[in-house]
PDB file of C-alpha atoms in Angstrom:
ATOM      1  CA  MET A   1     -21.961  25.207 -28.232  1.00  0.00           C
ATOM      2  CA  ARG A   2     -18.248  24.586 -27.730  1.00  0.00           C
ATOM      3  CA  TYR A   3     -17.413  22.883 -24.427  1.00  0.00           C
ATOM      4  CA  PRO A   4     -14.213  23.509 -22.464  1.00  0.00           C
ATOM      5  CA  GLN A   5     -11.654  20.713 -22.554  1.00  0.00           C
ATOM      6  CA  LYS A   6     -11.764  20.152 -18.800  1.00  0.00           C
ATOM      7  CA  THR A   7     -15.019  18.296 -18.230  1.00  0.00           C
ATOM      8  CA  LEU A   8     -16.278  15.196 -16.416  1.00  0.00           C
ATOM      9  CA  ASN A   9     -19.565  13.440 -16.950  1.00  0.00           C
ATOM     10  CA  PHE A  10     -22.163  14.612 -14.399  1.00  0.00           C
ATOM     11  CA  ASP A  11     -23.083  11.056 -13.377  1.00  0.00           C
ATOM     12  CA  LEU A  12     -19.397  10.160 -12.944  1.00  0.00           C
ATOM     13  CA  ILE A  13     -18.898  13.116 -10.609  1.00  0.00           C
ATOM     14  CA  LYS A  14     -21.993  12.113  -8.647  1.00  0.00           C
ATOM     15  CA  GLU A  15     -20.789   8.508  -8.373  1.00  0.00           C
ATOM     16  CA  MET A  16     -17.303   9.528  -7.235  1.00  0.00           C
ATOM     17  CA  VAL A  17     -18.630  11.968  -4.618  1.00  0.00           C
ATOM     18  CA  ASN A  18     -21.042   9.340  -3.317  1.00  0.00           C
ATOM     19  CA  LYS A  19     -18.236   6.735  -3.173  1.00  0.00           C
ATOM     20  CA  TYR A  20     -16.211   9.135  -1.014  1.00  0.00           C
ATOM     21  CA  ARG A  21     -19.186   9.681   1.301  1.00  0.00           C
ATOM     22  CA  ASP A  22     -19.983   5.959   1.481  1.00  0.00           C
ATOM     23  CA  ASN A  23     -16.387   4.829   2.037  1.00  0.00           C
ATOM     24  CA  GLN A  24     -13.852   7.346   3.334  1.00  0.00           C
ATOM     25  CA  LEU A  25     -16.241   9.753   5.058  1.00  0.00           C
ATOM     26  CA  GLN A  26     -18.251   6.933   6.595  1.00  0.00           C
ATOM     27  CA  SER A  27     -15.033   5.322   7.891  1.00  0.00           C
ATOM     28  CA  ILE A  28     -14.152   8.586   9.599  1.00  0.00           C
ATOM     29  CA  LEU A  29     -17.596   8.977  11.139  1.00  0.00           C
ATOM     30  CA  ASP A  30     -17.764   5.326  12.260  1.00  0.00           C
ATOM     31  CA  SER A  31     -14.244   5.213  13.686  1.00  0.00           C
ATOM     32  CA  VAL A  32     -13.989   3.535  17.062  1.00  0.00           C
ATOM     33  CA  VAL A  33     -10.499   4.875  17.746  1.00  0.00           C
ATOM     34  CA  ARG A  34     -11.147   8.547  16.870  1.00  0.00           C
ATOM     35  CA  PRO A  35     -14.899   8.986  16.398  1.00  0.00           C
ATOM     36  CA  MET A  36     -16.213  12.188  14.848  1.00  0.00           C
ATOM     37  CA  HIS A  37     -19.834  13.188  14.661  1.00  0.00           C
ATOM     38  CA  GLU A  38     -19.262  15.317  11.543  1.00  0.00           C
ATOM     39  CA  ASP A  39     -16.530  16.025   9.001  1.00  0.00           C
ATOM     40  CA  ALA A  40     -16.230  18.256   5.958  1.00  0.00           C
ATOM     41  CA  GLU A  41     -17.227  16.611   2.714  1.00  0.00           C
ATOM     42  CA  ALA A  42     -16.694  19.613   0.446  1.00  0.00           C
ATOM     43  CA  ILE A  43     -14.388  22.627   0.398  1.00  0.00           C
ATOM     44  CA  TRP A  44     -15.029  25.852  -1.516  1.00  0.00           C
ATOM     45  CA  PHE A  45     -12.450  28.463  -2.576  1.00  0.00           C
ATOM     46  CA  ASP A  46     -13.567  31.624  -4.322  1.00  0.00           C
ATOM     47  CA  LEU A  47     -12.083  32.001  -7.793  1.00  0.00           C
ATOM     48  CA  ASP A  48     -10.397  35.358  -7.094  1.00  0.00           C
ATOM     49  CA  THR A  49      -8.496  33.861  -4.151  1.00  0.00           C
ATOM     50  CA  LEU A  50      -7.243  30.994  -6.321  1.00  0.00           C
ATOM     51  CA  LYS A  51      -6.292  33.366  -9.168  1.00  0.00           C
ATOM     52  CA  ASP A  52      -4.440  35.674  -6.760  1.00  0.00           C
ATOM     53  CA  PHE A  53      -2.560  32.741  -5.214  1.00  0.00           C
ATOM     54  CA  ILE A  54      -1.492  31.474  -8.644  1.00  0.00           C
ATOM     55  CA  ALA A  55      -0.528  34.988  -9.789  1.00  0.00           C
ATOM     56  CA  ASP A  56       1.553  35.493  -6.629  1.00  0.00           C
ATOM     57  CA  ILE A  57       3.448  32.250  -7.316  1.00  0.00           C
ATOM     58  CA  GLU A  58       4.094  33.222 -10.937  1.00  0.00           C
ATOM     59  CA  ASN A  59       5.191  36.760  -9.992  1.00  0.00           C
ATOM     60  CA  LEU A  60       7.525  35.614  -7.218  1.00  0.00           C
ATOM     61  CA  VAL A  61       9.161  33.063  -9.520  1.00  0.00           C
ATOM     62  CA  ALA A  62       9.494  35.628 -12.328  1.00  0.00           C
ATOM     63  CA  ASP A  63      11.074  38.202  -9.975  1.00  0.00           C
ATOM     64  CA  ASN A  64      13.613  35.786  -8.466  1.00  0.00           C
ATOM     65  CA  PRO A  65      16.530  34.886 -10.760  1.00  0.00           C
ATOM     66  CA  ASN A  66      17.356  31.898  -8.493  1.00  0.00           C
ATOM     67  CA  ALA A  67      13.818  30.493  -8.530  1.00  0.00           C
ATOM     68  CA  PRO A  68      13.212  27.087 -10.084  1.00  0.00           C
ATOM     69  CA  LYS A  69      12.390  27.323 -13.779  1.00  0.00           C
ATOM     70  CA  GLY A  70      10.388  24.108 -14.213  1.00  0.00           C
ATOM     71  CA  LYS A  71       6.701  23.784 -15.004  1.00  0.00           C
ATOM     72  CA  LEU A  72       4.710  25.217 -12.090  1.00  0.00           C
ATOM     73  CA  GLY A  73       1.814  23.470 -10.403  1.00  0.00           C
ATOM     74  CA  LEU A  74      -0.122  23.078  -7.169  1.00  0.00           C
ATOM     75  CA  ARG A  75      -0.130  20.121  -4.811  1.00  0.00           C
ATOM     76  CA  MET A  76      -3.269  19.798  -2.717  1.00  0.00           C
ATOM     77  CA  TYR A  77      -2.609  18.139   0.605  1.00  0.00           C
ATOM     78  CA  TYR A  78      -5.462  16.562   2.531  1.00  0.00           C
ATOM     79  CA  ALA A  79      -5.197  17.951   6.038  1.00  0.00           C
ATOM     80  CA  ALA A  80      -7.164  18.330   9.256  1.00  0.00           C
ATOM     81  CA  TYR A  81      -7.427  21.330  11.518  1.00  0.00           C
ATOM     82  CA  PRO A  82      -5.898  20.943  14.986  1.00  0.00           C
ATOM     83  CA  THR A  83      -8.026  21.273  18.094  1.00  0.00           C
ATOM     84  CA  LYS A  84      -9.481  24.730  18.659  1.00  0.00           C
ATOM     85  CA  GLU A  85      -7.642  25.361  21.943  1.00  0.00           C
ATOM     86  CA  LYS A  86      -4.345  25.478  20.017  1.00  0.00           C
ATOM     87  CA  TRP A  87      -5.431  28.204  17.593  1.00  0.00           C
ATOM     88  CA  SER A  88      -4.418  31.115  19.842  1.00  0.00           C
ATOM     89  CA  ARG A  89      -1.032  29.628  20.786  1.00  0.00           C
ATOM     90  CA  PRO A  90       2.329  30.613  19.306  1.00  0.00           C
ATOM     91  CA  GLY A  91       2.893  28.761  16.043  1.00  0.00           C
ATOM     92  CA  TYR A  92      -0.840  28.670  15.286  1.00  0.00           C
ATOM     93  CA  GLU A  93      -1.349  32.377  14.518  1.00  0.00           C
ATOM     94  CA  ASP A  94      -2.497  31.507  10.995  1.00  0.00           C
ATOM     95  CA  LEU A  95      -5.624  29.914  12.506  1.00  0.00           C
ATOM     96  CA  ALA A  96      -6.459  32.624  15.069  1.00  0.00           C
ATOM     97  CA  ASP A  97      -8.933  34.378  12.753  1.00  0.00           C
ATOM     98  CA  LEU A  98     -11.081  31.221  12.755  1.00  0.00           C
ATOM     99  CA  LEU A  99     -11.867  31.911  16.424  1.00  0.00           C
ATOM    100  CA  GLN A 100     -13.830  35.040  15.430  1.00  0.00           C
ATOM    101  CA  ASP A 101     -16.744  33.178  13.858  1.00  0.00           C
ATOM    102  CA  PRO A 102     -18.904  30.500  15.534  1.00  0.00           C
ATOM    103  CA  VAL A 103     -19.100  28.541  12.258  1.00  0.00           C
ATOM    104  CA  THR A 104     -15.349  28.487  11.603  1.00  0.00           C
ATOM    105  CA  GLN A 105     -14.743  27.550  15.253  1.00  0.00           C
ATOM    106  CA  ARG A 106     -16.353  24.241  14.291  1.00  0.00           C
ATOM    107  CA  TYR A 107     -13.514  23.563  11.783  1.00  0.00           C
ATOM    108  CA  GLU A 108     -11.421  21.843  14.472  1.00  0.00           C
ATOM    109  CA  LYS A 109     -10.416  18.290  13.485  1.00  0.00           C
ATOM    110  CA  LYS A 110     -12.252  18.591  10.132  1.00  0.00           C
ATOM    111  CA  HIS A 111     -10.831  17.837   6.687  1.00  0.00           C
ATOM    112  CA  THR A 112      -9.353  20.698   4.743  1.00  0.00           C
ATOM    113  CA  LEU A 113      -6.989  21.233   1.836  1.00  0.00           C
ATOM    114  CA  ILE A 114      -3.653  23.003   1.883  1.00  0.00           C
ATOM    115  CA  LEU A 115      -2.369  24.097  -1.514  1.00  0.00           C
ATOM    116  CA  VAL A 116       1.380  24.526  -2.022  1.00  0.00           C
ATOM    117  CA  PRO A 117       3.352  25.485  -5.118  1.00  0.00           C
ATOM    118  CA  THR A 118       5.278  22.855  -7.045  1.00  0.00           C
ATOM    119  CA  THR A 119       7.824  22.945  -9.810  1.00  0.00           C
ATOM    120  CA  GLU A 120       8.904  20.209 -12.160  1.00  0.00           C
ATOM    121  CA  VAL A 121      12.497  18.989 -12.037  1.00  0.00           C
ATOM    122  CA  GLU A 122      13.570  16.159 -14.332  1.00  0.00           C
ATOM    123  CA  GLY A 123       9.986  14.990 -14.768  1.00  0.00           C
ATOM    124  CA  GLU A 124       9.132  15.024 -11.028  1.00  0.00           C
ATOM    125  CA  ASN A 125       7.013  17.609  -9.211  1.00  0.00           C
ATOM    126  CA  PHE A 126       8.614  19.069  -6.101  1.00  0.00           C
ATOM    127  CA  ASP A 127       7.046  21.297  -3.456  1.00  0.00           C
ATOM    128  CA  PHE A 128       8.832  24.609  -3.118  1.00  0.00           C
ATOM    129  CA  ASN A 129       8.442  27.905  -1.319  1.00  0.00           C
ATOM    130  CA  PRO A 130       8.783  30.892  -3.674  1.00  0.00           C
ATOM    131  CA  ILE A 131       8.989  33.365  -0.769  1.00  0.00           C
ATOM    132  CA  ASP A 132      12.121  31.655   0.594  1.00  0.00           C
ATOM    133  CA  GLU A 133      15.257  32.039  -1.489  1.00  0.00           C
ATOM    134  CA  ASN A 134      16.828  29.064   0.327  1.00  0.00           C
ATOM    135  CA  THR A 135      14.176  26.603  -0.777  1.00  0.00           C
ATOM    136  CA  ALA A 136      15.095  24.427  -3.706  1.00  0.00           C
ATOM    137  CA  PRO A 137      13.233  21.602  -5.391  1.00  0.00           C
ATOM    138  CA  GLY A 138      14.293  18.215  -4.101  1.00  0.00           C
ATOM    139  CA  ARG A 139      15.635  19.595  -0.825  1.00  0.00           C
ATOM    140  CA  THR A 140      13.665  19.006   2.343  1.00  0.00           C
ATOM    141  CA  LEU A 141      12.590  21.865   4.570  1.00  0.00           C
ATOM    142  CA  ALA A 142      15.015  20.642   7.227  1.00  0.00           C
ATOM    143  CA  LEU A 143      17.913  20.973   4.796  1.00  0.00           C
ATOM    144  CA  THR A 144      16.938  24.488   3.768  1.00  0.00           C
ATOM    145  CA  GLY A 145      16.312  25.785   7.290  1.00  0.00           C
ATOM    146  CA  THR A 146      12.718  26.841   6.587  1.00  0.00           C
ATOM    147  CA  ALA A 147      10.878  24.496   8.955  1.00  0.00           C
ATOM    148  CA  ASN A 148       9.493  27.311  11.166  1.00  0.00           C
ATOM    149  CA  SER A 149       9.337  30.107   8.625  1.00  0.00           C
ATOM    150  CA  PRO A 150       6.373  31.271   6.540  1.00  0.00           C
ATOM    151  CA  THR A 151       5.705  28.929   3.640  1.00  0.00           C
ATOM    152  CA  MET A 152       3.577  29.957   0.693  1.00  0.00           C
ATOM    153  CA  ALA A 153       0.350  27.978   0.993  1.00  0.00           C
ATOM    154  CA  LEU A 154      -3.396  28.467   0.673  1.00  0.00           C
ATOM    155  CA  ASN A 155      -5.965  27.256   3.202  1.00  0.00           C
ATOM    156  CA  HIS A 156      -8.996  28.667   5.056  1.00  0.00           C
ATOM    157  CA  ALA A 157     -11.571  27.667   2.527  1.00  0.00           C
ATOM    158  CA  TYR A 158     -15.287  27.325   3.207  1.00  0.00           C
ATOM    159  CA  LEU A 159     -15.843  23.883   4.753  1.00  0.00           C
ATOM    160  CA  ILE A 160     -19.134  22.085   4.160  1.00  0.00           C
ATOM    161  CA  PRO A 161     -20.244  21.164   6.823  1.00  0.00           C
ATOM    162  CA  PRO A 162     -20.271  23.126   9.120  1.00  0.00           C
ATOM    163  CA  ASN A 163     -21.087  25.824   6.533  1.00  0.00           C
ATOM    164  CA  SER A 164     -24.236  25.565   4.447  1.00  0.00           C
ATOM    165  CA  ALA A 165     -24.416  23.051   1.612  1.00  0.00           C
ATOM    166  CA  ILE A 166     -27.006  25.153  -0.249  1.00  0.00           C
ATOM    167  CA  GLY A 167     -26.067  25.294  -3.923  1.00  0.00           C
ATOM    168  CA  GLU A 168     -24.289  21.928  -4.067  1.00  0.00           C
ATOM    169  CA  TRP A 169     -25.249  19.569  -6.898  1.00  0.00           C
ATOM    170  CA  PHE A 170     -23.602  16.491  -5.472  1.00  0.00           C
TER     171      PHE A 170
END
């Protein structure tokens, strides 16, 4: 059997996941300053959603003659959901759908990932927004005037916990 090039040893994965749980996650749960009784320790995205997000980035770049032409990538930012009471306020509309489900309502303050497109410029990877013609690699959002406008990003994955961990190996 031919194996794909992108592999990690099973025991290495298990060790790394356990190190996260024993160190970073435990520090969060044991915090005296901002104690939490539970935090996400895994995040699941369905493959079609990831493929669609990547295809949208590629298509937007291909259709825009001013788009950056460097090697494309994704940066995954560690993030945490704001408190639930904010989700129905102006500026938080992207989270309002989480209020519809009792499980996703428990996402407040939990770890998540936000994926944003990147492009390579002179060997460095820069975040950029392919739906905003004013965005340019190496320029901050403040300089491009896009601070309060829609930015291409992916979030709203399946957080474990509070969702079920059934099916996890690690």
